[in-house]
């Protein structure tokens, strides 16, 4: 049965989508069957996996509104090596439409149930807000992977996210927990980043993944080629770090 992880952080531009697509590709590379769910109307994870968001016949929008199943709507991103349940701007409307509906925060969870046997991992790329979309992600998941930059306000932002996760845990999803914090866009030459990294480790202990994702321009270039960095330039430092992270995650599964 698939493990379901949200990639979440309510800040924008912290590396959620980069983590989602490269972790998906890294897991695929080490032999795991992966479904990547794009829950952000920007559709960056969709495009970055090599699926054209403008050409989607069906998307996660149709799944949330129960007019399509995941089997019908997911597509195989061949070069990336995993399935994608894509998103585009239509999804922004779901936010409003869902409010009116029953079981509005359970839609994704219910849709995922029939496909869990077909995957080892389901990764959910969340938008940068606590919206009905993110709530659907958090209600579906076994845990949250939090990408974060080691910057001055990082810990502060984390408090909000931790509180949100506690609330969802208490009221909606008893399974939910933080799987781990992933240090991304890391530059070891910056003293402040080293300090924040040490702070993170002393606050959160082994909740901080050993893998560290460096700042690496190849990871930033890859989306314009419609590929995860891990596929676009497998030997780039950032790509190697994501494959290492994928291995670490697979190793941690039995202890979760
Ligand atoms: P989010 O999904 O949280 O908004 P993104 O993954 O889209 O964040 O990343 C924000 C920007 O930072 C993008 O332009 C992306 O290419 C770039 N970026 C992300 N991770 C790295 C990295 N490790 N090295 C260099 N650039 C990165
Ligand atoms: Mg994003």
Coordinates of C-alpha atoms and ligand atoms in Angstrom, one line a residue:
X1 CA 0.0 0.0 0.0
X2 CA 1.2 3.4 -0.9
X3 CA 2.6 5.8 1.7
X4 CA 1.0 9.3 1.1
X5 CA 3.1 12.4 1.8
X6 CA 2.2 16.0 1.4
X7 CA 5.0 18.4 0.5
X8 CA 3.9 21.5 2.4
X9 CA 5.0 24.8 3.7
X10 CA 2.8 27.8 3.7
X11 CA 5.5 30.0 2.4
X12 CA 5.8 30.4 -1.4
X13 CA 9.0 29.9 -3.3
X14 CA 10.6 27.7 -0.6
X15 CA 11.1 24.7 -2.9
X16 CA 8.0 22.6 -2.5
X17 CA 7.5 21.9 -6.2
X18 CA 11.2 21.3 -6.8
X19 CA 11.1 18.8 -4.0
X20 CA 7.9 17.2 -5.2
X21 CA 9.1 16.5 -8.8
X22 CA 12.6 15.6 -7.9
X23 CA 11.7 13.3 -5.0
X24 CA 9.1 11.7 -7.4
X25 CA 11.8 11.2 -10.0
X26 CA 14.4 10.0 -7.4
X27 CA 12.0 7.5 -6.0
X28 CA 11.2 6.2 -9.5
X29 CA 14.9 5.9 -10.1
X30 CA 15.3 3.7 -7.1
X31 CA 12.5 1.4 -8.3
X32 CA 9.5 2.8 -6.5
X33 CA 6.0 3.2 -8.1
X34 CA 5.0 6.9 -7.7
X35 CA 2.0 9.0 -8.2
X36 CA 2.5 12.8 -8.0
X37 CA -0.6 14.8 -7.3
X38 CA -0.4 18.5 -8.2
X39 CA -2.7 20.5 -5.8
X40 CA -1.5 23.9 -6.9
X41 CA -3.5 25.7 -9.5
X42 CA -0.3 27.1 -10.9
X43 CA 0.4 23.6 -12.3
X44 CA 4.2 23.9 -11.9
X45 CA 4.6 20.3 -10.7
X46 CA 2.6 19.2 -13.7
X47 CA 4.7 21.1 -16.2
X48 CA 7.9 20.3 -14.4
X49 CA 7.1 16.6 -14.7
X50 CA 6.7 17.0 -18.5
X51 CA 2.9 17.1 -18.7
X52 CA 1.4 20.1 -20.5
X53 CA -1.2 21.6 -18.1
X54 CA -2.9 23.3 -21.0
X55 CA -3.6 19.9 -22.7
X56 CA -5.0 18.0 -19.7
X57 CA -8.2 16.2 -20.7
X58 CA -8.9 15.6 -17.0
X59 CA -7.2 16.9 -13.9
X60 CA -7.2 16.8 -10.2
X61 CA -10.1 19.3 -10.4
X62 CA -12.3 16.7 -12.0
X63 CA -11.3 14.2 -9.3
X64 CA -12.1 16.6 -6.4
X65 CA -15.5 17.3 -7.9
X66 CA -16.0 13.6 -8.4
X67 CA -16.5 13.7 -12.2
X68 CA -13.5 11.5 -12.8
X69 CA -11.5 8.8 -11.0
X70 CA -7.7 9.0 -10.5
X71 CA -7.3 6.0 -12.9
X72 CA -9.0 8.1 -15.6
X73 CA -7.3 11.4 -14.9
X74 CA -3.7 10.5 -14.0
X75 CA -1.2 10.4 -16.9
X76 CA 2.2 8.7 -17.1
X77 CA 5.1 11.1 -17.5
X78 CA 7.3 8.8 -19.5
X79 CA 10.6 10.6 -19.2
X80 CA 10.1 11.3 -15.5
X81 CA 9.1 7.8 -14.7
X82 CA 6.0 8.4 -12.6
X83 CA 2.3 9.1 -12.9
X84 CA 0.9 12.6 -12.5
X85 CA -2.5 13.8 -11.5
X86 CA -2.2 17.2 -13.0
X87 CA -3.5 20.6 -12.2
X88 CA -4.1 23.8 -14.1
X89 CA -5.9 27.1 -13.4
X90 CA -9.3 25.4 -13.4
X91 CA -8.3 24.1 -10.0
X92 CA -8.5 27.6 -8.5
X93 CA -12.3 27.3 -9.0
X94 CA -12.5 24.1 -7.0
X95 CA -11.6 26.1 -3.9
X96 CA -14.9 28.0 -4.1
X97 CA -17.0 25.1 -5.4
X98 CA -15.8 22.7 -2.7
X99 CA -17.0 25.0 0.1
X100 CA -20.6 24.2 -0.9
X101 CA -20.2 20.4 -1.0
X102 CA -20.3 17.6 1.6
X103 CA -17.1 15.8 2.7
X104 CA -15.3 18.7 1.0
X105 CA -12.0 18.0 2.8
X106 CA -12.1 14.3 2.3
X107 CA -12.5 14.2 -1.5
X108 CA -8.9 13.5 -2.4
X109 CA -8.6 10.9 0.3
X110 CA -11.6 9.0 -1.0
X111 CA -10.4 9.3 -4.6
X112 CA -6.9 7.9 -3.6
X113 CA -8.3 4.8 -1.8
X114 CA -8.8 2.6 -4.9
X115 CA -5.3 3.3 -6.4
X116 CA -3.2 2.8 -3.3
X117 CA -2.3 -0.7 -4.2
X118 CA -0.8 0.5 -7.5
X119 CA 1.8 2.7 -5.9
X120 CA 4.6 2.7 -3.3
X121 CA 4.4 6.5 -2.9
X122 CA 1.8 9.2 -3.4
X123 CA 3.4 12.7 -3.2
X124 CA 1.1 15.7 -3.0
X125 CA 2.5 19.1 -4.0
X126 CA 0.5 21.6 -2.0
X127 CA -0.1 25.3 -2.7
X128 CA 1.4 27.9 -0.4
X129 CA -1.6 28.5 1.8
X130 CA -3.9 26.7 4.1
X131 CA -6.7 26.4 1.7
X132 CA -9.4 23.8 1.1
X133 CA -7.0 22.3 -1.4
X134 CA -4.1 22.0 1.1
X135 CA -6.7 20.6 3.6
X136 CA -7.6 17.9 1.1
X137 CA -3.9 17.0 0.9
X138 CA -3.4 17.0 4.7
X139 CA -6.5 14.9 5.2
X140 CA -5.3 12.3 2.7
X141 CA -1.7 12.0 4.0
X142 CA 0.2 9.8 6.4
X143 CA 2.6 12.6 6.9
X144 CA 4.1 15.9 5.8
X145 CA 7.5 16.6 4.3
X146 CA 8.5 20.2 4.9
X147 CA 11.1 21.7 2.6
X148 CA 12.8 24.7 4.2
X149 CA 15.5 27.2 3.5
X150 CA 17.9 27.7 6.4
X151 CA 17.1 31.4 6.8
X152 CA 16.4 33.7 9.7
X153 CA 12.6 33.5 9.7
X154 CA 12.5 29.8 8.9
X155 CA 11.8 28.6 12.4
X156 CA 9.0 31.2 12.9
X157 CA 7.2 30.0 9.8
X158 CA 7.5 26.5 11.0
X159 CA 5.5 27.2 14.1
X160 CA 2.4 28.0 12.0
X161 CA 2.8 24.9 10.0
X162 CA 3.3 22.7 13.1
X163 CA 0.1 24.2 14.6
X164 CA -1.8 23.6 11.5
X165 CA -0.7 20.0 11.4
X166 CA -1.6 19.6 15.1
X167 CA -5.1 20.9 14.4
X168 CA -5.6 18.6 11.4
X169 CA -4.3 15.7 13.4
X170 CA -6.6 16.4 16.3
X171 CA -9.8 17.0 14.3
X172 CA -9.6 15.4 10.9
X173 CA -6.7 12.9 10.4
X174 CA -5.3 11.0 13.3
X175 CA -2.6 9.5 11.0
X176 CA -1.0 12.9 10.2
X177 CA 2.5 13.7 11.4
X178 CA 5.6 15.5 10.3
X179 CA 7.8 13.0 8.5
X180 CA 10.7 15.3 8.3
X181 CA 12.2 18.6 7.5
X182 CA 14.3 18.8 4.4
X183 CA 16.9 21.5 4.1
X184 CA 16.8 22.9 0.6
X185 CA 18.7 25.6 -1.5
X186 CA 21.4 25.1 1.1
X187 CA 24.7 27.0 0.7
X188 CA 27.2 25.8 3.3
X189 CA 29.4 28.9 2.7
X190 CA 26.8 31.1 4.3
X191 CA 27.4 31.1 8.1
X192 CA 23.8 32.0 8.9
X193 CA 22.5 28.9 7.0
X194 CA 24.9 26.7 9.0
X195 CA 23.6 28.2 12.2
X196 CA 20.0 27.8 11.3
X197 CA 20.7 24.2 10.2
X198 CA 22.2 23.5 13.6
X199 CA 19.2 25.1 15.3
X200 CA 16.9 22.9 13.3
X201 CA 18.8 19.8 14.3
X202 CA 18.8 20.7 18.0
X203 CA 15.0 21.6 18.0
X204 CA 13.8 18.7 15.8
X205 CA 16.4 16.0 16.2
X206 CA 16.0 13.1 13.8
X207 CA 13.0 14.8 12.2
X208 CA 15.6 16.6 10.1
X209 CA 16.5 14.5 7.1
X210 CA 20.2 13.7 6.7
X211 CA 20.0 14.5 3.0
X212 CA 20.6 18.2 2.3
X213 CA 19.6 19.7 -1.1
X214 CA 22.2 22.3 -2.2
X215 CA 21.4 25.4 -4.1
X216 CA 22.0 24.3 -7.7
X217 CA 21.2 26.1 -10.9
X218 CA 20.5 22.8 -12.8
X219 CA 17.5 22.2 -10.6
X220 CA 16.2 25.7 -11.4
X221 CA 16.8 25.2 -15.2
X222 CA 15.2 21.8 -15.5
X223 CA 11.5 22.9 -15.4
X224 CA 12.0 24.9 -18.6
X225 CA 12.8 21.6 -20.3
X226 CA 9.8 20.0 -18.7
X227 CA 11.9 17.6 -16.7
X228 CA 12.8 17.0 -13.1
X229 CA 16.4 18.0 -12.4
X230 CA 17.1 14.3 -11.5
X231 CA 16.2 13.4 -15.1
X232 CA 17.5 16.5 -16.9
X233 CA 21.0 16.4 -15.4
X234 CA 21.4 13.2 -13.3
X235 CA 25.0 14.1 -12.4
X236 CA 24.3 17.6 -11.1
X237 CA 24.9 18.0 -7.3
X238 CA 21.2 18.8 -6.7
X239 CA 20.1 15.8 -8.6
X240 CA 22.4 13.5 -6.7
X241 CA 21.1 15.0 -3.4
X242 CA 17.5 14.3 -4.4
X243 CA 18.3 10.6 -5.2
X244 CA 20.1 10.4 -1.9
X245 CA 17.0 11.8 -0.2
X246 CA 14.7 9.3 -2.0
X247 CA 16.9 6.5 -0.7
X248 CA 16.8 7.9 2.8
X249 CA 13.0 8.1 2.7
X250 CA 12.6 4.5 1.5
X251 CA 14.9 3.4 4.3
X252 CA 12.9 5.3 6.9
X253 CA 9.5 3.8 5.9
X254 CA 9.8 0.6 8.0
X255 CA 10.5 2.8 11.1
X256 CA 7.4 5.0 10.6
Ligands
LIG1 P1 7.5 26.5 -4.2 O1 6.8 25.4 -4.9 O2 7.6 26.3 -2.7 O3 6.8 27.8 -4.5 P2 9.6 26.1 -6.1 O4 10.0 24.7 -6.0 O5 8.8 26.5 -7.2 O6 9.0 26.6 -4.7 O7 11.0 26.9 -6.0 C1 11.1 28.4 -6.1 C2 12.2 28.8 -7.0 O8 13.4 28.3 -6.5 C3 12.1 28.2 -8.4 O9 12.5 29.1 -9.3 C4 13.0 27.0 -8.3 O10 13.6 26.7 -9.6 C5 14.1 27.5 -7.4 N1 14.8 26.4 -6.7 C6 14.2 25.5 -5.9 N2 15.1 24.7 -5.3 C7 16.3 25.1 -5.8 C8 17.7 24.6 -5.5 N3 17.9 23.6 -4.7 N4 18.6 25.3 -6.2 C9 18.4 26.4 -7.0 N5 17.1 26.8 -7.2 C10 16.1 26.2 -6.6
LIG2 MG1 5.0 25.3 -6.0

